[in-house]
mmCIF file of the C-alpha atoms, coordinates in Angstrom:
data_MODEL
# 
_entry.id   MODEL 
# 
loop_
_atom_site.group_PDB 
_atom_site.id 
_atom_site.type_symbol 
_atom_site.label_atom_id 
_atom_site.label_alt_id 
_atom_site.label_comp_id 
_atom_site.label_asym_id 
_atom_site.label_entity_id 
_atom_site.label_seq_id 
_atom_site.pdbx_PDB_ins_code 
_atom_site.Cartn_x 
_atom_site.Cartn_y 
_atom_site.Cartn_z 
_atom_site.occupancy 
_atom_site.B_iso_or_equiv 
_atom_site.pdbx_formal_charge 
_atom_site.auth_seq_id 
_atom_site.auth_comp_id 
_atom_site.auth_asym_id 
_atom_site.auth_atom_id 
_atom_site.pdbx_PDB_model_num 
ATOM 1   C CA . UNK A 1 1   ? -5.131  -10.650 -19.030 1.00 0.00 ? 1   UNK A CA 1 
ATOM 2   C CA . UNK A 1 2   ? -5.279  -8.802  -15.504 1.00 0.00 ? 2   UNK A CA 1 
ATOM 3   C CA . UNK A 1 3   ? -5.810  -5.173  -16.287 1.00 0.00 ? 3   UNK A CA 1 
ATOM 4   C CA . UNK A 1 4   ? -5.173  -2.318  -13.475 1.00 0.00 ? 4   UNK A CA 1 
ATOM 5   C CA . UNK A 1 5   ? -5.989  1.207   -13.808 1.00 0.00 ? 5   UNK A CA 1 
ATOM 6   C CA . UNK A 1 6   ? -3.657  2.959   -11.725 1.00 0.00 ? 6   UNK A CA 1 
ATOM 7   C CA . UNK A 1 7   ? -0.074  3.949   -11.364 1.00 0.00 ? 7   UNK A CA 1 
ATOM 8   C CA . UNK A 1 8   ? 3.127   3.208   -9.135  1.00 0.00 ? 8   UNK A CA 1 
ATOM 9   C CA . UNK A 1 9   ? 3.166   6.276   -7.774  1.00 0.00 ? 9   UNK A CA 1 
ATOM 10  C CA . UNK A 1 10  ? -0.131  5.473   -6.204  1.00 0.00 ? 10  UNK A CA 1 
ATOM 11  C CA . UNK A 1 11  ? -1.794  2.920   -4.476  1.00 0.00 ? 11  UNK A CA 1 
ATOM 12  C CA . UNK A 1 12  ? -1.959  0.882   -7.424  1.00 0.00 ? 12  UNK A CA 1 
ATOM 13  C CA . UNK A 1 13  ? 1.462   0.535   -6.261  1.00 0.00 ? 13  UNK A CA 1 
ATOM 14  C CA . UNK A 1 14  ? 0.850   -2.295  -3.611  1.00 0.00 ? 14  UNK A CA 1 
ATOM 15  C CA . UNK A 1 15  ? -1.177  -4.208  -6.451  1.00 0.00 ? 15  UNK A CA 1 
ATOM 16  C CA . UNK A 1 16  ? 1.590   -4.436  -8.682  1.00 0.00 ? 16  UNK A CA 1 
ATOM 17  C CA . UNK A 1 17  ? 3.895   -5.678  -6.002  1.00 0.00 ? 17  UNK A CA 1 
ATOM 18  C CA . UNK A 1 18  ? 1.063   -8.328  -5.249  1.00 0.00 ? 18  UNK A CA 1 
ATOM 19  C CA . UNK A 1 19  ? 0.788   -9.080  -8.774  1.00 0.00 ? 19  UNK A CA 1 
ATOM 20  C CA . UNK A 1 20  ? 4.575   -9.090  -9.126  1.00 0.00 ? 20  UNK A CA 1 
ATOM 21  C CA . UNK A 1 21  ? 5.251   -11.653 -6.533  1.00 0.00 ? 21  UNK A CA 1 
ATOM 22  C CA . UNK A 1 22  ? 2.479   -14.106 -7.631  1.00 0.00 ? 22  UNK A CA 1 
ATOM 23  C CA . UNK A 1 23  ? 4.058   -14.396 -11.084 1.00 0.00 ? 23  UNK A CA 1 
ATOM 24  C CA . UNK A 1 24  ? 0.832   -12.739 -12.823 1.00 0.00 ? 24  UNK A CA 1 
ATOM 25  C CA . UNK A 1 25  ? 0.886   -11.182 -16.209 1.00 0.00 ? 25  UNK A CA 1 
ATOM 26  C CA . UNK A 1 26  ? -0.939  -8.123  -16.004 1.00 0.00 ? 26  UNK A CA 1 
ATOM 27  C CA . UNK A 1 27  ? -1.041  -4.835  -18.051 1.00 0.00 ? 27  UNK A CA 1 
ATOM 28  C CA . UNK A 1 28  ? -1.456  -1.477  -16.471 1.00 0.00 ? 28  UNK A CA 1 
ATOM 29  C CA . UNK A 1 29  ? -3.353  1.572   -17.873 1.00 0.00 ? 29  UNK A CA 1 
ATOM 30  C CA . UNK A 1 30  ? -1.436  4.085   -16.893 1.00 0.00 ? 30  UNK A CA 1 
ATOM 31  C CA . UNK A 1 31  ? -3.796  6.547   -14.254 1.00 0.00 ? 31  UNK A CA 1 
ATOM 32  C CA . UNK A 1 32  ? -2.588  9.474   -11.741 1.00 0.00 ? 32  UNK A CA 1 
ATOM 33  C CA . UNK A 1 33  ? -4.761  9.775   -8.736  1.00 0.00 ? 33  UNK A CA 1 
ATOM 34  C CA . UNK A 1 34  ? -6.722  13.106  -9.022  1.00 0.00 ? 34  UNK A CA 1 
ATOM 35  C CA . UNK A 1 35  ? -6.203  12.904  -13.520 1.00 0.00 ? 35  UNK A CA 1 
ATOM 36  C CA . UNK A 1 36  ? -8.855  14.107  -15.757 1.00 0.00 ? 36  UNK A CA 1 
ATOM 37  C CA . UNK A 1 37  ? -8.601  10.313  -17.000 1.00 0.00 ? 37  UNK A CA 1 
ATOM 38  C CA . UNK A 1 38  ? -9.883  8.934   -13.385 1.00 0.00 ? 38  UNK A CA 1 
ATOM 39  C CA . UNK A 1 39  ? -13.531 11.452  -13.801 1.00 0.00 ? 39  UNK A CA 1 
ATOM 40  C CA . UNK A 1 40  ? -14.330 10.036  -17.600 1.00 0.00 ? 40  UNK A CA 1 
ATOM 41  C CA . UNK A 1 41  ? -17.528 8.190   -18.306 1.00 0.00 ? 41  UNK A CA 1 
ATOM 42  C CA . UNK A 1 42  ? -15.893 5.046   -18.995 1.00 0.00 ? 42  UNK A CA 1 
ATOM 43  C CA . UNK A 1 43  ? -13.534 5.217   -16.131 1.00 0.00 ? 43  UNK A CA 1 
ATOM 44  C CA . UNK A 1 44  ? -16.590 6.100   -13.721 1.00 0.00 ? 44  UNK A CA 1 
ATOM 45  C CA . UNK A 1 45  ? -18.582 3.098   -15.038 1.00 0.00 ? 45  UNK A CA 1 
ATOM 46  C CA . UNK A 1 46  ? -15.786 0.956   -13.536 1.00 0.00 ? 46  UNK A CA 1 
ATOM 47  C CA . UNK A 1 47  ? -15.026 2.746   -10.876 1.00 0.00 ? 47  UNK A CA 1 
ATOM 48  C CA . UNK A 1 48  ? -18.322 5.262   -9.269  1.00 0.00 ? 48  UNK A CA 1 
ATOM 49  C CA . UNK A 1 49  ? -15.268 6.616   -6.811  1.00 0.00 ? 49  UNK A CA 1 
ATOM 50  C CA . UNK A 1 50  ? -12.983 8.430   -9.498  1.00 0.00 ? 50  UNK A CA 1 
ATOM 51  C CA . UNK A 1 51  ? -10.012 7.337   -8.144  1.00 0.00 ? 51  UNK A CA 1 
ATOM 52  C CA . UNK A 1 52  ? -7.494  4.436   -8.394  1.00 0.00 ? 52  UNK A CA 1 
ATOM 53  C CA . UNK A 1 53  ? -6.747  1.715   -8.739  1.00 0.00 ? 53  UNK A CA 1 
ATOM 54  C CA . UNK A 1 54  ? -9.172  0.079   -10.273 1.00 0.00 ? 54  UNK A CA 1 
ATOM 55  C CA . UNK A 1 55  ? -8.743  -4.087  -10.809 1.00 0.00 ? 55  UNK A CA 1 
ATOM 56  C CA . UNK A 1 56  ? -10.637 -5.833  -14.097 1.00 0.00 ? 56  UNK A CA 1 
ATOM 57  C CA . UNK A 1 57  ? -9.865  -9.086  -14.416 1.00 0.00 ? 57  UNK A CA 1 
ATOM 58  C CA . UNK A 1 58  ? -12.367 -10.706 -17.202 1.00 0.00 ? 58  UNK A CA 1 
ATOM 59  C CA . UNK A 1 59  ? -15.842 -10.001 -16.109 1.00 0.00 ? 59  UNK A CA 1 
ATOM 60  C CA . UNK A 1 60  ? -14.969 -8.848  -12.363 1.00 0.00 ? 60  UNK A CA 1 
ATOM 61  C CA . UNK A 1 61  ? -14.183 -5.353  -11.910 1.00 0.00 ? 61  UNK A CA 1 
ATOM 62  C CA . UNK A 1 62  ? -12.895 -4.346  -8.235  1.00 0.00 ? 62  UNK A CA 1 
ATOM 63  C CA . UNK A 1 63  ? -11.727 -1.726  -6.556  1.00 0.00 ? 63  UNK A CA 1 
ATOM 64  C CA . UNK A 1 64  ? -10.544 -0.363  -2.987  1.00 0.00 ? 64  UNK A CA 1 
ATOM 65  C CA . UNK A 1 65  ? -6.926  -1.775  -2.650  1.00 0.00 ? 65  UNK A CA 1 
ATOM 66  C CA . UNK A 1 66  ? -6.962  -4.004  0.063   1.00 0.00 ? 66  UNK A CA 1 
ATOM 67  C CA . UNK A 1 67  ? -10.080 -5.499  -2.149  1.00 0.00 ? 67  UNK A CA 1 
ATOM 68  C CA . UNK A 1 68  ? -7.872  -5.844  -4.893  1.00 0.00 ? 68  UNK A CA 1 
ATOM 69  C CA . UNK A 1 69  ? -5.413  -7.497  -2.632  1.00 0.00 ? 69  UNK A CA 1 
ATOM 70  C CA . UNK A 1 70  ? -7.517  -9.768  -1.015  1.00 0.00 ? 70  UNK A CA 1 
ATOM 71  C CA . UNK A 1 71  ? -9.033  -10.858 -4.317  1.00 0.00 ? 71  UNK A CA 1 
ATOM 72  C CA . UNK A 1 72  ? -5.612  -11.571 -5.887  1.00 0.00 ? 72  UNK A CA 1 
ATOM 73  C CA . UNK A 1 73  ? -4.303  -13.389 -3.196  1.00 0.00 ? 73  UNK A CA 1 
ATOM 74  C CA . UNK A 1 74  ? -7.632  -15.557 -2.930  1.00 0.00 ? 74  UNK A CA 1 
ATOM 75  C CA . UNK A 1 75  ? -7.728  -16.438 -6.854  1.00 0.00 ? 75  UNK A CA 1 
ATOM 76  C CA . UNK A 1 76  ? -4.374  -17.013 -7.646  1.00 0.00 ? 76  UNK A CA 1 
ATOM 77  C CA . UNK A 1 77  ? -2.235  -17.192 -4.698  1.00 0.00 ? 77  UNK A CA 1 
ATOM 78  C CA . UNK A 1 78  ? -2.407  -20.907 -3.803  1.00 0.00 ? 78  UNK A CA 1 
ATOM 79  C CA . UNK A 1 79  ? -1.595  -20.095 -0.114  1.00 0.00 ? 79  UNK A CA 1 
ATOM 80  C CA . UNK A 1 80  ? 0.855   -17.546 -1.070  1.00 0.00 ? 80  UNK A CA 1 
ATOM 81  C CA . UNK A 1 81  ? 0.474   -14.071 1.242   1.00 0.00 ? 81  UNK A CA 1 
ATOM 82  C CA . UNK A 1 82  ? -2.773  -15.932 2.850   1.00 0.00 ? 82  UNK A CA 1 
ATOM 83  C CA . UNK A 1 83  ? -3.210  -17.766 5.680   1.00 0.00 ? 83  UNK A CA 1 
ATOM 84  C CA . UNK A 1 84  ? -4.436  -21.162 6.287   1.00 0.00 ? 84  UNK A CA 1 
ATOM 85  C CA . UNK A 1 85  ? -6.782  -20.806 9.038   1.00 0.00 ? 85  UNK A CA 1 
ATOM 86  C CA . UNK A 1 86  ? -9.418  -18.199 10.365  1.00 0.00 ? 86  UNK A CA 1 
ATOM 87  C CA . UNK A 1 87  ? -7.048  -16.819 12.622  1.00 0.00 ? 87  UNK A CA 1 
ATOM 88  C CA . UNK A 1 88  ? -4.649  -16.083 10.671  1.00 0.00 ? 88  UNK A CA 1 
ATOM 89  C CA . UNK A 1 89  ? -6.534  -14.362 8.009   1.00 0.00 ? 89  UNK A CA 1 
ATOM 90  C CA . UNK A 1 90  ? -8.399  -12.201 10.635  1.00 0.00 ? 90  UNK A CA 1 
ATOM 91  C CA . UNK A 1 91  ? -4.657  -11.276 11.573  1.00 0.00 ? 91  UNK A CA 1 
ATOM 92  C CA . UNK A 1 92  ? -3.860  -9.929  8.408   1.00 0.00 ? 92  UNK A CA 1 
ATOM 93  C CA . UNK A 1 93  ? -7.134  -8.193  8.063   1.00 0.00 ? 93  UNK A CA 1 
ATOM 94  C CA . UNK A 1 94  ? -6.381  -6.703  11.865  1.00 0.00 ? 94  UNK A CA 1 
ATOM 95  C CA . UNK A 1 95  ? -2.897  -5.316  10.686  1.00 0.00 ? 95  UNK A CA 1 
ATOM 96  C CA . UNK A 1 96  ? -3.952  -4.147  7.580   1.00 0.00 ? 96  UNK A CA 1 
ATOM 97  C CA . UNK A 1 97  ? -7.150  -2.158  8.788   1.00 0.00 ? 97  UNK A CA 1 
ATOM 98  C CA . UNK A 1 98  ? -4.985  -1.027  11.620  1.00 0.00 ? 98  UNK A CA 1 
ATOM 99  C CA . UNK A 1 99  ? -2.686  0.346   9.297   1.00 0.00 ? 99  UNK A CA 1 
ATOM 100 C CA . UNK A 1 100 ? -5.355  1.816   7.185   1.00 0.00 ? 100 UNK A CA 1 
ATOM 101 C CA . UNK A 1 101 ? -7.846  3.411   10.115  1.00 0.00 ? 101 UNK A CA 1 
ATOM 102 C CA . UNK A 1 102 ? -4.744  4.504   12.341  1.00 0.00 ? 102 UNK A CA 1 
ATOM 103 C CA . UNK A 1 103 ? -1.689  5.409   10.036  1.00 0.00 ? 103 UNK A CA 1 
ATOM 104 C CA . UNK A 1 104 ? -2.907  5.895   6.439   1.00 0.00 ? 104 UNK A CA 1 
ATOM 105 C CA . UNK A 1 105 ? -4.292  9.208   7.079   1.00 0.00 ? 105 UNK A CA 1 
ATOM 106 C CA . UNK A 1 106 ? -1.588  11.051  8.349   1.00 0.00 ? 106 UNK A CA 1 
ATOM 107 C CA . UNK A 1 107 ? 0.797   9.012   6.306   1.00 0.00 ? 107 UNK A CA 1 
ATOM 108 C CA . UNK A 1 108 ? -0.610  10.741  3.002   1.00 0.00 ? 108 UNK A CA 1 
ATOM 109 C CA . UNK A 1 109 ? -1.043  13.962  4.920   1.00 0.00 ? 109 UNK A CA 1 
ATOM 110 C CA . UNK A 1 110 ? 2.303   14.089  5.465   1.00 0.00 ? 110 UNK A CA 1 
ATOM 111 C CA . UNK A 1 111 ? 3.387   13.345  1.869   1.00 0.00 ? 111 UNK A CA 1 
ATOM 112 C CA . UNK A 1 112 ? 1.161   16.002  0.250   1.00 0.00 ? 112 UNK A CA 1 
ATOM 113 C CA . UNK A 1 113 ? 2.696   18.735  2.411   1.00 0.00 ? 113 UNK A CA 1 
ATOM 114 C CA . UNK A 1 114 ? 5.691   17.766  0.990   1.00 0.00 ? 114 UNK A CA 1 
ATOM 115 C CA . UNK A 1 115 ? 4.459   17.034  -2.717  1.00 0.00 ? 115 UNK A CA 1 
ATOM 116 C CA . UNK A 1 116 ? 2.384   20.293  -3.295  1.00 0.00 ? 116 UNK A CA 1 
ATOM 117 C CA . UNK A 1 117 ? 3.975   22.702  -1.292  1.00 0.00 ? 117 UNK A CA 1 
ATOM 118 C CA . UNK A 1 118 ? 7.312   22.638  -2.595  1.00 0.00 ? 118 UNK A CA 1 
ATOM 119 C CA . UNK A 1 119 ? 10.298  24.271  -1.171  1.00 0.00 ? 119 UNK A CA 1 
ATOM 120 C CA . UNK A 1 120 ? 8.070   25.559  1.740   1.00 0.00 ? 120 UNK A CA 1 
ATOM 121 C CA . UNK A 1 121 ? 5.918   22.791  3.566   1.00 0.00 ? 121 UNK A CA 1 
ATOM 122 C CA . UNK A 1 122 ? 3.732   23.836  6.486   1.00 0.00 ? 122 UNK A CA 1 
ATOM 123 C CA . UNK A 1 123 ? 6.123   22.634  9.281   1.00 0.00 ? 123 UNK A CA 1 
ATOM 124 C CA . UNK A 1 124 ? 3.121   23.155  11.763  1.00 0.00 ? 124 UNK A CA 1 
ATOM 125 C CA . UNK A 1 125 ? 1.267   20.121  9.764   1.00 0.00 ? 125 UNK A CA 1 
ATOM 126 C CA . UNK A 1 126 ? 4.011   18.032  9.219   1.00 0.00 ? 126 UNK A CA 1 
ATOM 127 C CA . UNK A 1 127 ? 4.355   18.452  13.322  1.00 0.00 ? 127 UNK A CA 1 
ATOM 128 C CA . UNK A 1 128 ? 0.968   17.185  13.418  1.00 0.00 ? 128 UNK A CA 1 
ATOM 129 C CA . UNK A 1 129 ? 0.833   14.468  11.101  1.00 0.00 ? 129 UNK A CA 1 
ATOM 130 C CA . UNK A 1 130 ? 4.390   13.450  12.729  1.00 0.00 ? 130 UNK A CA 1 
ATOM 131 C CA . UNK A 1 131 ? 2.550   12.965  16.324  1.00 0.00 ? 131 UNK A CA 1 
ATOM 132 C CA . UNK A 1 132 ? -0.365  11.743  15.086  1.00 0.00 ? 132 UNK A CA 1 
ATOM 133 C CA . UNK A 1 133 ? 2.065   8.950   13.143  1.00 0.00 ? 133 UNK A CA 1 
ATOM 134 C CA . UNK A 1 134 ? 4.163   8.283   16.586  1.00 0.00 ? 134 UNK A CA 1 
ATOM 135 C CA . UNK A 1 135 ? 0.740   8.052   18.582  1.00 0.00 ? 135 UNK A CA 1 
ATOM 136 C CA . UNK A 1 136 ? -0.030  4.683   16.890  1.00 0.00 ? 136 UNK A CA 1 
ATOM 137 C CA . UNK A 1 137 ? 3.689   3.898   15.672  1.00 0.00 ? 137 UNK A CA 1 
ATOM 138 C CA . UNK A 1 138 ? 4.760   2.214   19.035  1.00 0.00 ? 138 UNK A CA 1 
ATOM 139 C CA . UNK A 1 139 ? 1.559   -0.631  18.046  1.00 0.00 ? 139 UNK A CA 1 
ATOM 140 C CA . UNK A 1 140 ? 3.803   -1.593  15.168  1.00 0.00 ? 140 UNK A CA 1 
ATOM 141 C CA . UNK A 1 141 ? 7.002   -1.576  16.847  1.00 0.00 ? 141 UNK A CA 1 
ATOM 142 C CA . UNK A 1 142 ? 6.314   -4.161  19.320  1.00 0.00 ? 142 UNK A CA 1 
ATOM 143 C CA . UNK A 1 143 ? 4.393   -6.626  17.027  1.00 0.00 ? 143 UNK A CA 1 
ATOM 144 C CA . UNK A 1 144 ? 7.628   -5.910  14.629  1.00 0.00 ? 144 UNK A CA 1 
ATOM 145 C CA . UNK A 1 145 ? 9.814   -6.367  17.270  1.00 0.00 ? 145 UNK A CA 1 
ATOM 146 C CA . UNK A 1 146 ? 8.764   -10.133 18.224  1.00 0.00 ? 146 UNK A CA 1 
ATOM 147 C CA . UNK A 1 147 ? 8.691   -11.555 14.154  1.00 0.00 ? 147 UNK A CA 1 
ATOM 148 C CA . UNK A 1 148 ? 10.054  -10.419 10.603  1.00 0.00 ? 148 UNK A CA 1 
ATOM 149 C CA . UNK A 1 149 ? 6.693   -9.789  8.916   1.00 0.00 ? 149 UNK A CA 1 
ATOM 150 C CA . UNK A 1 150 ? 3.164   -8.529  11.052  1.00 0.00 ? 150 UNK A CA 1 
ATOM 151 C CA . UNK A 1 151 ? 1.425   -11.431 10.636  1.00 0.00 ? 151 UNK A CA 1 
ATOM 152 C CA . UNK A 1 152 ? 4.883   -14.321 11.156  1.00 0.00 ? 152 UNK A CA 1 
ATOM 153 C CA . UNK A 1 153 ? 5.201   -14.572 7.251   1.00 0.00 ? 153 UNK A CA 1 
ATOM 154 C CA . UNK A 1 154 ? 4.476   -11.944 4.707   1.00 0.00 ? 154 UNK A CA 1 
ATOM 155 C CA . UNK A 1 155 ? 1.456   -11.347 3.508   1.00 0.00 ? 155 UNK A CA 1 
ATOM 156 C CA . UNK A 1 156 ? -0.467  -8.500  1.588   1.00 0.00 ? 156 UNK A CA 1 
ATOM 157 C CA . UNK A 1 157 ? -0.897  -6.584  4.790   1.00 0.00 ? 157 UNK A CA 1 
ATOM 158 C CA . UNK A 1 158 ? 3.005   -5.953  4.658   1.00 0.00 ? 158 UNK A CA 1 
ATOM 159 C CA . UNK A 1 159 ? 2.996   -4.913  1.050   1.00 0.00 ? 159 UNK A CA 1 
ATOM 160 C CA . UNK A 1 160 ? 0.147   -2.723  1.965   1.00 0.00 ? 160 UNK A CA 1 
ATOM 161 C CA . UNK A 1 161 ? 1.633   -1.327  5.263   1.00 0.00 ? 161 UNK A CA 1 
ATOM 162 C CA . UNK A 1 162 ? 5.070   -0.993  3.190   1.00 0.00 ? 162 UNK A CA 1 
ATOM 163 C CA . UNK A 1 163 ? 3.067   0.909   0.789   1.00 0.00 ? 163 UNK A CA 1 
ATOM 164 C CA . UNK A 1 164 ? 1.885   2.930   3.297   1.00 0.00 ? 164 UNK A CA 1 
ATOM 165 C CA . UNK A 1 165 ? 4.729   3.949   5.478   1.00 0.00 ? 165 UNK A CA 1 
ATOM 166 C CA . UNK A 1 166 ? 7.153   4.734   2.470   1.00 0.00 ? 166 UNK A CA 1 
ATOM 167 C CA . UNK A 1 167 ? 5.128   7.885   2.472   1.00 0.00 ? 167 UNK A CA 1 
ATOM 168 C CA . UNK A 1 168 ? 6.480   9.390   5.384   1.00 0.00 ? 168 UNK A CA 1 
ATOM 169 C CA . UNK A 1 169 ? 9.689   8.172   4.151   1.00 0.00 ? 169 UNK A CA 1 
ATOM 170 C CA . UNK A 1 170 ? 9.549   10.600  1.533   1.00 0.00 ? 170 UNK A CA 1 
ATOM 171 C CA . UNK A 1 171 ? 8.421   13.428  3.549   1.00 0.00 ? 171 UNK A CA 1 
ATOM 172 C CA . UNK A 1 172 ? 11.939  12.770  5.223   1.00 0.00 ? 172 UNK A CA 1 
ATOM 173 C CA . UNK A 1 173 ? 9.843   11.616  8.625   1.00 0.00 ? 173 UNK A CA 1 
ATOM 174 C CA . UNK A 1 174 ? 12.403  10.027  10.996  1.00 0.00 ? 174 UNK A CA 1 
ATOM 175 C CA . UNK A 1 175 ? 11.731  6.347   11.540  1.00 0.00 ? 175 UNK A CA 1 
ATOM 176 C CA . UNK A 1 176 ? 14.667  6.114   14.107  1.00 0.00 ? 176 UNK A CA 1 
ATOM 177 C CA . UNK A 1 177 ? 12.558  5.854   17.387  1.00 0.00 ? 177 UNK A CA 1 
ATOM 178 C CA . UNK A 1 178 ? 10.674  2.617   15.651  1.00 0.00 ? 178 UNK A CA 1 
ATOM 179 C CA . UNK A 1 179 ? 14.111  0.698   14.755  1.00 0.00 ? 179 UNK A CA 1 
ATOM 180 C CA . UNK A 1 180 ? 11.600  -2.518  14.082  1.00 0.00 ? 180 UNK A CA 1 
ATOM 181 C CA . UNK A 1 181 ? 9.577   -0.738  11.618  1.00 0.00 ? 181 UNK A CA 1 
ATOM 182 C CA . UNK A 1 182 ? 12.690  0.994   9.941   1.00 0.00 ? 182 UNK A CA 1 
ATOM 183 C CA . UNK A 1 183 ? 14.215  -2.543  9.936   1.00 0.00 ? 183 UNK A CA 1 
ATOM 184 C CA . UNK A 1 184 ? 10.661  -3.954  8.209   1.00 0.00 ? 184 UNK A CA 1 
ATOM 185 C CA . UNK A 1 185 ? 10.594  -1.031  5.884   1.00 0.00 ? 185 UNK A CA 1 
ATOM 186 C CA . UNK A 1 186 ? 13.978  -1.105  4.395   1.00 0.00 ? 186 UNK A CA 1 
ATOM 187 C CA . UNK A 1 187 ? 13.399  -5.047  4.027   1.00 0.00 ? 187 UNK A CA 1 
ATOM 188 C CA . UNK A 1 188 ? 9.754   -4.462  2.404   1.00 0.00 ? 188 UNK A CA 1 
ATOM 189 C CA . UNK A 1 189 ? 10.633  -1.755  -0.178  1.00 0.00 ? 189 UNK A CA 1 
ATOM 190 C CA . UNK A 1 190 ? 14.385  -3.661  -0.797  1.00 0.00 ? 190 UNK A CA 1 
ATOM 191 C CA . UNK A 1 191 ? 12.216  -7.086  -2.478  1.00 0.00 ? 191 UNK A CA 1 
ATOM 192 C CA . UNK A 1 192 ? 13.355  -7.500  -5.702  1.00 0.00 ? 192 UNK A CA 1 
ATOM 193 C CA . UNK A 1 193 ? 9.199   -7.280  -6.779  1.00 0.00 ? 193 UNK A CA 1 
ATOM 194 C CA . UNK A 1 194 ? 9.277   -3.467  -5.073  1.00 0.00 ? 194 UNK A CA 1 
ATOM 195 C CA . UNK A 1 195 ? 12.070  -2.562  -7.105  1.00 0.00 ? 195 UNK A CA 1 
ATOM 196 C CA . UNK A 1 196 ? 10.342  -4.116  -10.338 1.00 0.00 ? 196 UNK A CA 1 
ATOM 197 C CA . UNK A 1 197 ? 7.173   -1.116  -9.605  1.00 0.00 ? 197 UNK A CA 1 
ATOM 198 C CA . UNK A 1 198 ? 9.628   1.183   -8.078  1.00 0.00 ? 198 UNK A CA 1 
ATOM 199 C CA . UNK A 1 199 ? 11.281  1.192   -11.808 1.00 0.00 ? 199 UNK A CA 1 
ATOM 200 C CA . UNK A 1 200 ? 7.853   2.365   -13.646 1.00 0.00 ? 200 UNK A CA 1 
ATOM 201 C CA . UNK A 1 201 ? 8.028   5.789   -11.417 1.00 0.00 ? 201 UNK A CA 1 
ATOM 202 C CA . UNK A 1 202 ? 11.322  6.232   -13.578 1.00 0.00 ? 202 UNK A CA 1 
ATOM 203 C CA . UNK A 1 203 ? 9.910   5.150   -17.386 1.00 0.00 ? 203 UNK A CA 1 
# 
């Protein structure tokens, strides 16, 4: 069986919701980001990085999410959150480094202002991370302004970019200017597989 080392409230999160909508049976090892668990010897030996997640799946071991992703999606997807010709998978590998080089960043910046410092965030780096966010935002409104899903039907580069920009979300960033993205969002974290992983944050 599919084993991940991870957690939903981490990246692991988009793997599950991967795993979750191609019908997989997997088991999860329950892992923080930044846990003692994530620096053991055995952990490291899968994983040199020390963080998560981490995918084993018989004898292949992988990790990186959008690795994970890709791999899932390759082996047992049958078509499913692919595409079926080289331009189509370099447009999901376009959106989904775009989201990663331009957005991901400031995305988690903004939620660990908010997750560590309490009652009394530093509203001078939320500032920043908000216009770094709403320097690149606009990119995202207009391609999700033309079609439903970035790349015409969904693929793992909307789970990931979901993933992503639910960050913010929690850090109470105002999505309003982007009504496309909000509209994507709220569609994207509403699947019936988000709400599956959204459930483990509560067990």
């Amino acid at each position: 069986m599919i084993k991940l080392y991870g957690s939903a409230l981490s990246r692991g999160a988009a793997v599950m919701v991967v795993l979750e909508t191609l019908g997989l049976e997997y088991e999860v090892e329950e892992m923080l980001p930044r846990s003692p668990q994530t620096q053991t010897a055995d952990y490291l030996a899968l994983n040199p990085t020390g963080k998560v997640p981490t995918l084993v799946d018989g004898d292949v071991v992988i990790f990186e999410t959008q690795a994970i992703l890709y791999y899932l999606v390759r082996q047992y997807g049958n078509g499913k959150l692919w595409a079926d010709t080289p331009a189509g998978e370099a447009s999901i590998w376009q959106w989904t480094l775009f989201i990663s080089n331009q957005l991901e960043v400031p995305a988690l910046d903004m939620l660990l202002q908010v997750k560590y410092a309490g009652d009394t965030p530093d509203q001078s780096a939320l500032a920043k991370t908000a216009e770094q966010l709403t320097r690149f935002l606009p990119v995202l409104e207009q391609r999700l302004a033309e079609q439903d899903y970035l790349c015409g039907e969904k693929t793992f580069a909307d789970i990931h970019g979901a993933l992503v920009l639910s960050w913010p979300k929690l850090a109470k960033f105002d999505y309003s200017a982007f009504p496309a993205v909000e509209r994507w969002l709220r569609m994207m974290l509403s699947s019936e597989e988000n709400k599956r992983v959204t459930a483990r944050m509560r067990r």
